[in-house]
Coordinates of C-alpha atoms in Angstrom, one line a residue:
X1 CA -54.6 -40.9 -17.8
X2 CA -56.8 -38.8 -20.0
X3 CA -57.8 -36.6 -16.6
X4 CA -54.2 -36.5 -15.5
X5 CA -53.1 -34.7 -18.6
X6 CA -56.5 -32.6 -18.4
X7 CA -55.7 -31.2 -14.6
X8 CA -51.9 -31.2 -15.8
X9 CA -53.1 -28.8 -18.7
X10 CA -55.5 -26.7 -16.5
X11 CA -52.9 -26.0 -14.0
X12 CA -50.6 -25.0 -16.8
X13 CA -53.0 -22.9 -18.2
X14 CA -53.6 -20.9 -14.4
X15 CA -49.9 -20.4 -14.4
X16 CA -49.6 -18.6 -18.1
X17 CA -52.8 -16.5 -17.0
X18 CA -51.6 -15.5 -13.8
X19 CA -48.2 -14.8 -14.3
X20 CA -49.6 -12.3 -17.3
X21 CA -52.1 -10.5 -15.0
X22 CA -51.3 -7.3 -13.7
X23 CA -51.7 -7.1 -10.6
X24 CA -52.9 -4.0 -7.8
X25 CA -50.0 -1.7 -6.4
X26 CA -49.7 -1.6 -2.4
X27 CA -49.4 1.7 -0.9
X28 CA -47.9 1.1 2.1
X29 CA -44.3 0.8 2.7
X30 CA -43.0 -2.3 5.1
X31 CA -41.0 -2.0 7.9
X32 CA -38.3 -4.3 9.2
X33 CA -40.5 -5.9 12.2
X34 CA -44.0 -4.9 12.4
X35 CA -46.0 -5.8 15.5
X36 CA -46.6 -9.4 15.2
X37 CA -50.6 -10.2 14.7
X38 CA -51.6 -13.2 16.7
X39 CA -54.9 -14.8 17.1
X40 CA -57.1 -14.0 20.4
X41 CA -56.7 -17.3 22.2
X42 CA -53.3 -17.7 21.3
X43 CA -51.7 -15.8 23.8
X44 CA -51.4 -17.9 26.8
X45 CA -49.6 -21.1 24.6
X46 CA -47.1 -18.1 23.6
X47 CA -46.4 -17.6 26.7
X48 CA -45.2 -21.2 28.0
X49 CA -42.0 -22.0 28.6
X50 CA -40.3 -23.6 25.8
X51 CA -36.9 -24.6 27.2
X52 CA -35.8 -25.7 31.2
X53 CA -33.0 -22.8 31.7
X54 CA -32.9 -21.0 35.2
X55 CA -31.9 -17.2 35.5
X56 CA -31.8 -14.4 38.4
X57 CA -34.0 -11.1 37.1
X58 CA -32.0 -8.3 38.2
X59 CA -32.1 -4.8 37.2
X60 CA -29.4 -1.7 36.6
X61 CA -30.0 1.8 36.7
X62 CA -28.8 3.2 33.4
X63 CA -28.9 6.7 32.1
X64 CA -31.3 7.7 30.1
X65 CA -29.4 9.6 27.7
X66 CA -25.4 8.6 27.5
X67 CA -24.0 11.2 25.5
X68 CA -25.2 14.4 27.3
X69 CA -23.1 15.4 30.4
X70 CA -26.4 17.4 31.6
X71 CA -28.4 15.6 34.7
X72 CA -30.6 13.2 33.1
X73 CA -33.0 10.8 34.5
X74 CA -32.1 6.8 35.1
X75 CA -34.7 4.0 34.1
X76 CA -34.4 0.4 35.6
X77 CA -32.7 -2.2 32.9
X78 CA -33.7 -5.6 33.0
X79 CA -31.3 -8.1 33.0
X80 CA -31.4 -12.2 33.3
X81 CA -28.0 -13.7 34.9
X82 CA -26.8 -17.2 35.1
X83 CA -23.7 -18.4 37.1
X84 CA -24.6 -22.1 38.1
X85 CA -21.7 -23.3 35.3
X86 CA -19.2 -20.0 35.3
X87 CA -15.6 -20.6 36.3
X88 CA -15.7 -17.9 39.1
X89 CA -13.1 -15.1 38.3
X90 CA -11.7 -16.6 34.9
X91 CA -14.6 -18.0 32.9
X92 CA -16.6 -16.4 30.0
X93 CA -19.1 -14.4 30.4
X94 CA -21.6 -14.9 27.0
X95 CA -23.8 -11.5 26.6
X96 CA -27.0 -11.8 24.4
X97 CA -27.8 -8.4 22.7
X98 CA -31.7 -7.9 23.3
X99 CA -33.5 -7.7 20.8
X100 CA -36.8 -5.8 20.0
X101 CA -39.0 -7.1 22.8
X102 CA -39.5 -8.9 26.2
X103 CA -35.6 -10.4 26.8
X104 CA -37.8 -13.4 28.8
X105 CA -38.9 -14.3 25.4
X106 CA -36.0 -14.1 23.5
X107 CA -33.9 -16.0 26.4
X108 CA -36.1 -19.4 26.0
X109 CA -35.7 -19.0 22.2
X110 CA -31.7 -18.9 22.5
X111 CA -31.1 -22.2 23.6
X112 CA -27.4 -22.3 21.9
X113 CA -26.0 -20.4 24.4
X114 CA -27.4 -22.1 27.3
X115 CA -26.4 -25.5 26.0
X116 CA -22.9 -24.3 25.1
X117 CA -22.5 -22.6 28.4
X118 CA -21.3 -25.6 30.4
X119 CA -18.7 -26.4 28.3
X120 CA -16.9 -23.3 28.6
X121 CA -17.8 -22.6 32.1
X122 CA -19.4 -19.3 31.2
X123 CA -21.4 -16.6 33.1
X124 CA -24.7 -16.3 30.5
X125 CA -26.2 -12.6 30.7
X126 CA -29.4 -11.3 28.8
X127 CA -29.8 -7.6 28.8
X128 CA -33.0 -5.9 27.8
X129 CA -33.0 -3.4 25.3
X130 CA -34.4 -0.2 26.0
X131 CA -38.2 0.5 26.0
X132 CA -38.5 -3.1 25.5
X133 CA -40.3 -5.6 28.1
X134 CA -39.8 -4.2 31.5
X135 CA -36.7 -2.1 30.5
X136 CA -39.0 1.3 30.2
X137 CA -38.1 4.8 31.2
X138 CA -40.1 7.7 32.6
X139 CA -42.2 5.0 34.8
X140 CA -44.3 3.5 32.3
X141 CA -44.9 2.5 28.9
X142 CA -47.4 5.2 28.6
X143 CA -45.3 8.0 29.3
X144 CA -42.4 6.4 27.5
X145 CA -44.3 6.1 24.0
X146 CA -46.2 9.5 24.6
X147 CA -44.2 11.0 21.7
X148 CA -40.9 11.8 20.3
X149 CA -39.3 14.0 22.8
X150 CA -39.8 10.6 25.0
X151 CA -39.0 7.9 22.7
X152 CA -35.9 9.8 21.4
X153 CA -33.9 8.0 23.1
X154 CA -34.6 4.5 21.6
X155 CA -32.0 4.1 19.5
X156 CA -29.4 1.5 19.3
X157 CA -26.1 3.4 20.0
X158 CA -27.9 4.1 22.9
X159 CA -28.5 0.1 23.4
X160 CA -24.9 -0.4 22.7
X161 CA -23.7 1.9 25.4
X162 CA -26.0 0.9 27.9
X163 CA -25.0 -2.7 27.3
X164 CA -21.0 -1.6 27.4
X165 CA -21.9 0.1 31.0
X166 CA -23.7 -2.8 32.6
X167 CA -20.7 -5.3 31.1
X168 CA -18.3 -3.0 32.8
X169 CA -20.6 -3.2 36.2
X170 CA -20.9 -6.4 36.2
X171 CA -17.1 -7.4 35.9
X172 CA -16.4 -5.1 38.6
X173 CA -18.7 -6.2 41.0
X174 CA -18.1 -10.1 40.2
X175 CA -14.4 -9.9 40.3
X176 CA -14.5 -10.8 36.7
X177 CA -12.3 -8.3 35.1
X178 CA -9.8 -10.6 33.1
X179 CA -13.1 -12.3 32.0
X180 CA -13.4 -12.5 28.4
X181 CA -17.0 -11.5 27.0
X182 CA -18.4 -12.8 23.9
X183 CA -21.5 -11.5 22.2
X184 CA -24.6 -13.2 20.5
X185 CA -27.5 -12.1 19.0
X186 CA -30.1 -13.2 16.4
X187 CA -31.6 -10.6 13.9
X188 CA -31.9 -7.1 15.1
X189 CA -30.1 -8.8 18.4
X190 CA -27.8 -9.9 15.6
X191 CA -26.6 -6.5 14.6
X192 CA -26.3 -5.1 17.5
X193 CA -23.7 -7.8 18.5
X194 CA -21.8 -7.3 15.4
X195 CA -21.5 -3.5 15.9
X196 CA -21.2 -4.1 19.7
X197 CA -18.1 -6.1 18.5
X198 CA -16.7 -3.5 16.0
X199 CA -17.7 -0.3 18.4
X200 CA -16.1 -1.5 21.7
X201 CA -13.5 -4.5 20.9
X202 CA -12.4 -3.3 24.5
X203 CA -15.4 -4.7 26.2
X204 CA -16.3 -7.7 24.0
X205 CA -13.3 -9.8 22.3
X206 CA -15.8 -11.6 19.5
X207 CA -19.3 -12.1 18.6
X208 CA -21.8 -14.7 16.8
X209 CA -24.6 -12.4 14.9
X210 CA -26.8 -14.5 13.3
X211 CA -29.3 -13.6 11.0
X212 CA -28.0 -9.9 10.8
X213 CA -29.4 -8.0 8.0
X214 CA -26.6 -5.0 9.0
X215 CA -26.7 -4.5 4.5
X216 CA -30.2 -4.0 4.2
X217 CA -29.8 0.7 4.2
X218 CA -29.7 2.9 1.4
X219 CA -28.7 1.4 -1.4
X220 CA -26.0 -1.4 -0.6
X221 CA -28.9 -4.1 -1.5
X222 CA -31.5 -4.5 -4.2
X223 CA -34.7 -2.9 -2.4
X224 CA -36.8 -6.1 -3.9
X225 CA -34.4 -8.4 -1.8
X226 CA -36.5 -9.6 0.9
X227 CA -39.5 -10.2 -0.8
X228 CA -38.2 -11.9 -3.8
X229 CA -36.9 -14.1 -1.3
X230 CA -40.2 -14.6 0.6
X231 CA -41.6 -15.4 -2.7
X232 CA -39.3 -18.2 -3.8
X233 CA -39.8 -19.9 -0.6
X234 CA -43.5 -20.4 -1.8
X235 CA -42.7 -21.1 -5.8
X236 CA -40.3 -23.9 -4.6
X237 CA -42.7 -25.3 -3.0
X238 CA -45.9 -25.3 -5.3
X239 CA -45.8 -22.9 -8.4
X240 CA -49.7 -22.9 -8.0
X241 CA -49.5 -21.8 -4.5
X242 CA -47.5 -18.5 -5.9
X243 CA -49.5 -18.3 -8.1
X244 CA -53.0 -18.2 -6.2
X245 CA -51.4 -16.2 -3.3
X246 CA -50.1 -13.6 -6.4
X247 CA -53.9 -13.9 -7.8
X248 CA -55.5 -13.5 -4.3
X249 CA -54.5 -9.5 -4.0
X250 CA -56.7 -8.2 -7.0
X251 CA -59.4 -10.1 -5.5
X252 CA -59.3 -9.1 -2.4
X253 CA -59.2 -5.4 -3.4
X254 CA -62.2 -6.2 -5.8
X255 CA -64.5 -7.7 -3.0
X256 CA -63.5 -5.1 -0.9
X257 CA -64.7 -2.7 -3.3
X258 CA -68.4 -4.1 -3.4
X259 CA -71.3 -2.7 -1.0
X260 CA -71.1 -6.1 1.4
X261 CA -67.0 -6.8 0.4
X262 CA -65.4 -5.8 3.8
X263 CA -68.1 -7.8 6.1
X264 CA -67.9 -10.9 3.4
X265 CA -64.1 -10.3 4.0
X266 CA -64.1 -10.1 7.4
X267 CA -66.4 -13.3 7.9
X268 CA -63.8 -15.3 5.3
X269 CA -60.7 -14.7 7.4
X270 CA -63.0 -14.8 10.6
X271 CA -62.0 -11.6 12.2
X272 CA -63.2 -10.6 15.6
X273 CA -63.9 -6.8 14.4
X274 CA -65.0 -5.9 11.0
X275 CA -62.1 -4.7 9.1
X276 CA -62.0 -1.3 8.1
X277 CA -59.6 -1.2 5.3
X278 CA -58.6 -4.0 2.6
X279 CA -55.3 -2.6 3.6
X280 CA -55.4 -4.0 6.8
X281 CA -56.3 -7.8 5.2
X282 CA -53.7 -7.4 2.9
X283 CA -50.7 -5.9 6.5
X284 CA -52.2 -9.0 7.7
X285 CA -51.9 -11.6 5.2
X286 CA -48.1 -10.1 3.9
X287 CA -47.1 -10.6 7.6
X288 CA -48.3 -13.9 8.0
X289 CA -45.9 -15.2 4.8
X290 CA -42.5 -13.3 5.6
X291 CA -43.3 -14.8 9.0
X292 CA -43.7 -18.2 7.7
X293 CA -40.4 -17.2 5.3
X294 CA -38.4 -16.3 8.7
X295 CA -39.1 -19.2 10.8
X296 CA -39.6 -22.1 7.8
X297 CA -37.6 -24.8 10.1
X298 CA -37.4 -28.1 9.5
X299 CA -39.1 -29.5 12.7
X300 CA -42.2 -28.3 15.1
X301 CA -41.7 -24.6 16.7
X302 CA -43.2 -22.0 18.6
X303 CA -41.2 -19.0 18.4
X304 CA -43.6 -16.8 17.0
X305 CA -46.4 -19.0 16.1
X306 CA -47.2 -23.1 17.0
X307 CA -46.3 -24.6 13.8
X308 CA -45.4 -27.6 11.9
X309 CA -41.8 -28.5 10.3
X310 CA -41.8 -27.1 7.0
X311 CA -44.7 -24.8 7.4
X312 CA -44.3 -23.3 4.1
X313 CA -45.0 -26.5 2.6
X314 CA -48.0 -27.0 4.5
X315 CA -49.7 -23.6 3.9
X316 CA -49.3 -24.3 0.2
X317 CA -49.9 -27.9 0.8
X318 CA -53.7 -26.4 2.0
X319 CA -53.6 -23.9 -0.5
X320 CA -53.2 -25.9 -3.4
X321 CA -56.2 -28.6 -1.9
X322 CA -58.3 -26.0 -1.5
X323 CA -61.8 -25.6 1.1
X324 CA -63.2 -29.5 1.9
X325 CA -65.6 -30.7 0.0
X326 CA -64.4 -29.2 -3.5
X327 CA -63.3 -31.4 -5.8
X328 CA -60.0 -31.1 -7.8
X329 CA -61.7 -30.4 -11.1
X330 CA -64.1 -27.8 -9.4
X331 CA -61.3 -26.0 -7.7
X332 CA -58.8 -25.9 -11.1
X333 CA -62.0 -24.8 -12.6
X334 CA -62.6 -22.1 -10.3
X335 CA -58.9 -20.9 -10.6
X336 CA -58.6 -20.6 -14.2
X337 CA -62.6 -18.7 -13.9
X338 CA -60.8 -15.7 -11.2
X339 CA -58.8 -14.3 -14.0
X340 CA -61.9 -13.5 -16.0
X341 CA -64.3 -13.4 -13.2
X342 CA -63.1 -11.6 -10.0
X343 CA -66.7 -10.8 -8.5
X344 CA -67.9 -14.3 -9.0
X345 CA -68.0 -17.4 -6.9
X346 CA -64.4 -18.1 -7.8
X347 CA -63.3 -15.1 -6.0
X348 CA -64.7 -16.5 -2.3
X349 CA -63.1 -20.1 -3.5
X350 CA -59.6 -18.2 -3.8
X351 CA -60.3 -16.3 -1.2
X352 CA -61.1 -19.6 0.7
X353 CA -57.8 -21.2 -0.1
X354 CA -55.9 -18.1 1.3
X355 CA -57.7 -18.6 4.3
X356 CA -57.3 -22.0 4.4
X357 CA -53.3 -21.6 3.9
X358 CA -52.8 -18.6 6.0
X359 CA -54.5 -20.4 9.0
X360 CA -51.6 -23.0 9.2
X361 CA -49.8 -19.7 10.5
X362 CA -52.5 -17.6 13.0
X363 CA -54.8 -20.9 14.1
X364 CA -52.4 -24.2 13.4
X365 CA -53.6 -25.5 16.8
X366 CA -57.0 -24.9 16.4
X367 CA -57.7 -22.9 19.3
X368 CA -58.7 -19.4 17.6
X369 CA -62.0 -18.4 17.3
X370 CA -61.2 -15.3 15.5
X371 CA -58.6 -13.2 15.1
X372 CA -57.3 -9.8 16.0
X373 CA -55.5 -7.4 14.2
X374 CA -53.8 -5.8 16.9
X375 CA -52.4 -8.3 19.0
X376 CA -48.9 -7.7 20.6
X377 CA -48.1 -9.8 23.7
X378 CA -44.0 -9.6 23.0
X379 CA -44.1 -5.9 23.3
X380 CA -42.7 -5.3 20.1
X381 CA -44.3 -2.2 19.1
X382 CA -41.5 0.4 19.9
X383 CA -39.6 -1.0 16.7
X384 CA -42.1 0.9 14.6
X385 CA -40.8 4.3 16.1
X386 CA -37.1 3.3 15.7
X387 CA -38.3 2.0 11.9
X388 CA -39.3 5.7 11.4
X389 CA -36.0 7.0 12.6
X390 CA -32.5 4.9 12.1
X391 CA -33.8 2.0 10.7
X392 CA -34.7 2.6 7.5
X393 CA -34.7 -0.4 5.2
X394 CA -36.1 0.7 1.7
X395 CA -38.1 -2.4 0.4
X396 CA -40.1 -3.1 -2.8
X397 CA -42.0 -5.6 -4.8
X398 CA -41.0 -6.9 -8.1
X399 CA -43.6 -7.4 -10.3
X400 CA -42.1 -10.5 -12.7
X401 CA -40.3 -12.4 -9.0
X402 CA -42.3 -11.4 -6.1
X403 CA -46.0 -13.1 -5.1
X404 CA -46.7 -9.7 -3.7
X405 CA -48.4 -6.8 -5.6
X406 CA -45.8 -4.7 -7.4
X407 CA -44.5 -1.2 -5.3
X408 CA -41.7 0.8 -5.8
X409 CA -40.1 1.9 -2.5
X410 CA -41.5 6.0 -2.1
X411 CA -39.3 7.8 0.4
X412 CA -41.5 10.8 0.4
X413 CA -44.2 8.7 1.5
X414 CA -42.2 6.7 3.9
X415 CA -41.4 10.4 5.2
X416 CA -45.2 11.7 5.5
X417 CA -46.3 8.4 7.6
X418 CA -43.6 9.3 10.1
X419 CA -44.1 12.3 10.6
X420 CA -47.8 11.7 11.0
X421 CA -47.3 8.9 12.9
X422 CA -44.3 10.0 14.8
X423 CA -43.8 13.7 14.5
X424 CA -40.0 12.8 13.3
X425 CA -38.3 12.5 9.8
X426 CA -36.5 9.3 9.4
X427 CA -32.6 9.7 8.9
X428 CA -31.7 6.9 6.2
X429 CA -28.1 7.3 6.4
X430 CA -27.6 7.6 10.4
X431 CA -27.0 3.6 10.8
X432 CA -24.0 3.5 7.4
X433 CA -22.7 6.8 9.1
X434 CA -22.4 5.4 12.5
X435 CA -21.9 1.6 12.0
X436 CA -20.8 1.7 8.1
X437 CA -22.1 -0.7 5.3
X438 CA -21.0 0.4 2.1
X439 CA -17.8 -0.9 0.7
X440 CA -18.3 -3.3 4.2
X441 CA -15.5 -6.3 2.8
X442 CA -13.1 -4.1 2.5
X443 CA -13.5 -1.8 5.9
X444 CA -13.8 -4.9 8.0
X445 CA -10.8 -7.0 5.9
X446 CA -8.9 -3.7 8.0
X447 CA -10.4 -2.8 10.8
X448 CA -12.9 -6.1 12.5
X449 CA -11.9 -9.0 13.7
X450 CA -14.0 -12.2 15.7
X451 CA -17.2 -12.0 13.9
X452 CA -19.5 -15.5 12.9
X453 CA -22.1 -14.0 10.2
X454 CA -24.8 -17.3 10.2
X455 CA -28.0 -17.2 7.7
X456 CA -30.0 -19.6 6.0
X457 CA -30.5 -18.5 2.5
X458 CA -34.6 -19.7 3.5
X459 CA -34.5 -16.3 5.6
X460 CA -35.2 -13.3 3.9
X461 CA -33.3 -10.9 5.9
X462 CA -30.4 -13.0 4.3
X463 CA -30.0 -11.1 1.6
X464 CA -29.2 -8.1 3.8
X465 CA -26.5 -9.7 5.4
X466 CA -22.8 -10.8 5.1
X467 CA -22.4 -13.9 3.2
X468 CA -19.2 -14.0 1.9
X469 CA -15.9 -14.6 4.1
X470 CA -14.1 -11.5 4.7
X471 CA -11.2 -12.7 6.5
X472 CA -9.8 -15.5 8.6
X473 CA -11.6 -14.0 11.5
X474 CA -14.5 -12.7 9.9
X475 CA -16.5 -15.4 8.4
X476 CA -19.7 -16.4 6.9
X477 CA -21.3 -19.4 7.6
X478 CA -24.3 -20.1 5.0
X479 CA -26.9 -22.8 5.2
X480 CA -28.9 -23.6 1.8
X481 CA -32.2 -24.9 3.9
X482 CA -31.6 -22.4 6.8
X483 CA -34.4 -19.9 8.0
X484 CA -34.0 -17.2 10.7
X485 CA -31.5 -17.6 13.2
X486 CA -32.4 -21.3 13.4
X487 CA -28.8 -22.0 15.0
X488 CA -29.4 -20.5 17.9
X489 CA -32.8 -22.2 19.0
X490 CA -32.0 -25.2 21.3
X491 CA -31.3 -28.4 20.0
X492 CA -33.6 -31.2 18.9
X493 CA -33.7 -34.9 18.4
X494 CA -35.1 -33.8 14.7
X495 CA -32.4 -31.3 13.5
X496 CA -30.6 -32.0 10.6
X497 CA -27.0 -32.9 9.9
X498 CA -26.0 -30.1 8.3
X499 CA -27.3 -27.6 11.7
X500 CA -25.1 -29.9 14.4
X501 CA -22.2 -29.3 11.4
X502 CA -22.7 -25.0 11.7
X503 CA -23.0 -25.0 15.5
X504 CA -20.1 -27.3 15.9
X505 CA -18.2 -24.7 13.6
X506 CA -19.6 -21.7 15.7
X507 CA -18.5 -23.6 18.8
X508 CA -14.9 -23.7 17.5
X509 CA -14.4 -20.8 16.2
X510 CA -15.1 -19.7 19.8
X511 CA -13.2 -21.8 21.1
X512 CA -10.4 -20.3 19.4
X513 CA -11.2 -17.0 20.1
X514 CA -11.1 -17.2 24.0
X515 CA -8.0 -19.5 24.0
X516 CA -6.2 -16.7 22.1
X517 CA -7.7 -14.2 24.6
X518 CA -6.4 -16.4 27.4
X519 CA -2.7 -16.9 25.8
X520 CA -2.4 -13.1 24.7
X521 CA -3.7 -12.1 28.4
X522 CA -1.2 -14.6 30.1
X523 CA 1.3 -12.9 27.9
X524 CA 0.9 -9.0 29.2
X525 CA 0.1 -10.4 32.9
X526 CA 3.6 -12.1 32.6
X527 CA 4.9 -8.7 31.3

């Protein structure tokens, strides 16, 4: 009993001292995706097939620029097409809006839509997006991403538009004109389907956009949103996990001060490369928890990483245990020491338990030798250019809520990275100007209609998206232990109660939509 209450006390005391610390400012400024950093032997398991669906890869020649009426080169889009269960001439046709990478990818993680398709007797089309996977203009990825003049035209009203055209090509050429199309999409995918819906409700009569962070410009959310978020997903968990992950940033930046700090660095997150920069420990360790954040579901997954149900609990689960062979007393000693000793051994033992924790994410399986820093086999990389031009998502860190080092969001110096990186200067109100997003309840109480916004309050692009009804057409569906666009991964034998409950209500609501389209169609044919 008496070394119950003595742990009990220490813990305490790591939590008063920690939470009192002040802590080193980042000086980078996070974007919405960045390029995801996987583990050198981890690409081929990404790369298996992780649901039974069956597809023709076509491609259409689109335009390369849609609102110019000067000659301007075509590029081949990718597109996967399923008609096995469509009701030839009358059935649905369900469009997923791709999403920032290879559409292959995103089509075995959408499993809603192919399990759904039966039912309805639906056509199921995956477009590419632009500059994405194989969807690349000017021949090659290398000429594409050579600089701005070439990647001006990834943007997403482009997207839109070149989704609109192949929808209208499509219906022509399959006889499929009185065919009513719905639109999904999960995240970025997400957003695009919901301003697909509002920008042509000619082509498309509703759509499901889950995850869709379309609040998260300017000004219309608290900049601290996402990672606050992040954070609590951790301090529900373990308050001494948040607190040792919020401890770990001063010692990294400590160690990484010293004559040896980068190589002892580099050797205790086993890195393939010696890293150059404790900025690029830090990218990678802030990546690895708002990944965990995104895709903290409730069973097994692989969509970014392999991982284990409840990941979050298991990286603080190791965090919290600390290296082997350490006993409990040593490692709470340890703890308290790295406020008061940050160049001592109880910087490596924190510095351990990061590692430890943060390898549930990059190296669950085991298979990873070491890791790389630049990894990205989903092709995701073009984001960072549109991140630097439409989508600009001011971000911060909190210092009282937030495990991550305190930062105000610095538009100037958001500004100087793009142009240096990009030759461009980002345009943070082009997406409210084109798509809206201030005052969004009462502009789409008037003028939307047929859109499902799904989140799971676990995600942290939540807070960037709609979750309040807004009409009897435009609803919110909100789970408490949801995480990113977990209703549109296939189903499993493990999902919980309240997930069969949402997709049943998305399914519905669907339902209802196409049978009104049917009725109000029957209506003006009879006419």
């Amino acid at each position: 009993m008496a070394t119950k209450i003595f742990t009990t006390t220490l813990i305490s005391l790591i939590i008063i001292i920690s939470s009192s610390h002040q802590l080193l400012a980042l000086n980078h400024t996070p974007k919405f995706f960045r390029k995801f950093p996987f583990p050198s032997s981890a690409k081929s398991s990404q790369s298996q097939p992780q649901l039974d669906i069956h597809y023709e890869t076509k491609f259409f020649q689109q335009r390369l620029n849609h609102f110019s009426f000067f000659k301007t080169p075509m590029f081949p889009q990718r597109y996967l097409i399923n008609t096995e269960n469509w009701v030839v001439g009358s059935g649905p046709i369900f469009l997923y809006c791709g999403n920032e990478g290879d559409i292959v990818w995103f089509a075995q993680n959408t499993g809603f839509i192919w399990e759904i398709a039966p039912k309805f007797g639906a056509m199921v089309v995956f477009p590419e997006h632009r500059y994405y996977g194989e969807s690349v203009p000017f021949g090659s990825k290398e000429e594409a991403y050579k600089n701005a003049s070439t990647l001006g035209y990834l943007n997403a009203q482009q997207a839109l538009f070149d989704f609109a055209v192949l929808v209208t090509d499509l219906k022509r050429n399959y006889s499929a004109n009185a065919c009513p199309v719905v639109l999904f999409g999960g995240s970025y995918g997400g957003m695009l389907a919901a301003w697909m819906r509002l920008k042509y409700p000619h082509i498309a009569i509703g759509a499901l956009a889950s995850s869709a962070p379309i609040l998260q410009f300017e000004d219309i959310v608290p900049p601290e949103t996402f990672y606050d978020i992040v954070s609590n997903g951790f301090k529900r968990e373990s308050s001494s996990c948040f607190n040792y992950i919020k401890q770990s940033w001063d010692v990294i930046e400590s160690k990484g001060q010293t004559s040896d700090g980068l190589e002892l660095l580099t050797k205790t997150f086993r890195f393939c490369q010696k890293l150059k920069s404790t900025e690029d420990l830090r990218d990678w360790l802030e990546s690895a928890y708002s990944y965990l954040a995104m895709v903290n579901y409730p069973y097994p997954s692989e969509f970014l990483m392999p991982l284990p149900g409840h990941p979050i609990k298991e990286v603080c689960r190791r965090i919290d245990k600390g290296p082997a062979g350490t006993s409990i007393l040593e490692r709470i000693f340890e703890g308290v020491n790295v406020n008061y000793n940050y160049k001592g051994p109880a910087g490596t033992s924190i510095l351990e338990r990061i590692y430890e924790g943060v390898n549930v994410y990059y190296n669950y399986t085991g298979e990873a030798k070491c890791f790389e820093l630049d990894d990205d086999p989903h092709g995701l990389s073009g984001w960072n250019f549109q991140a630097c031009t439409e989508m600009v998502m001011p971000m911060s860190s909190s210092r009282k809520s937030s495990m991550f080092p305190p930062y105000e969001y610095n538009y100037s110096s958001f500004q100087e990275d793009c142009l240096k990186n990009f030759g461009v200067k980002p345009r943070p109100k082009q997406i409210t100007t084109v798509f809206g997003g201030h005052n969004i309840h009462l502009a789409l109480r008037k003028f939307g209609s047929n859109i499902i916004f799904s989140n799971g309050l676990l995600d942290p692009w939540s807070g960037g998206s709609v979750l309040q009804n807004i009409s009897e057409s435009i609803v919110s569906l909100v789970t408490e232990e949801g995480a990113h666009h977990i209703d549109l991964r296939a189903s499993t034998e493990n999902d919980p109660d309240w997930l069969v409950e949402q997709r049943a209500t998305e399914v519905k609501l669907i339902q209802g939509w196409i049978s009104d389209y049917y009725q109000n169609y029957k209506v003006v044919f009879d006419m």
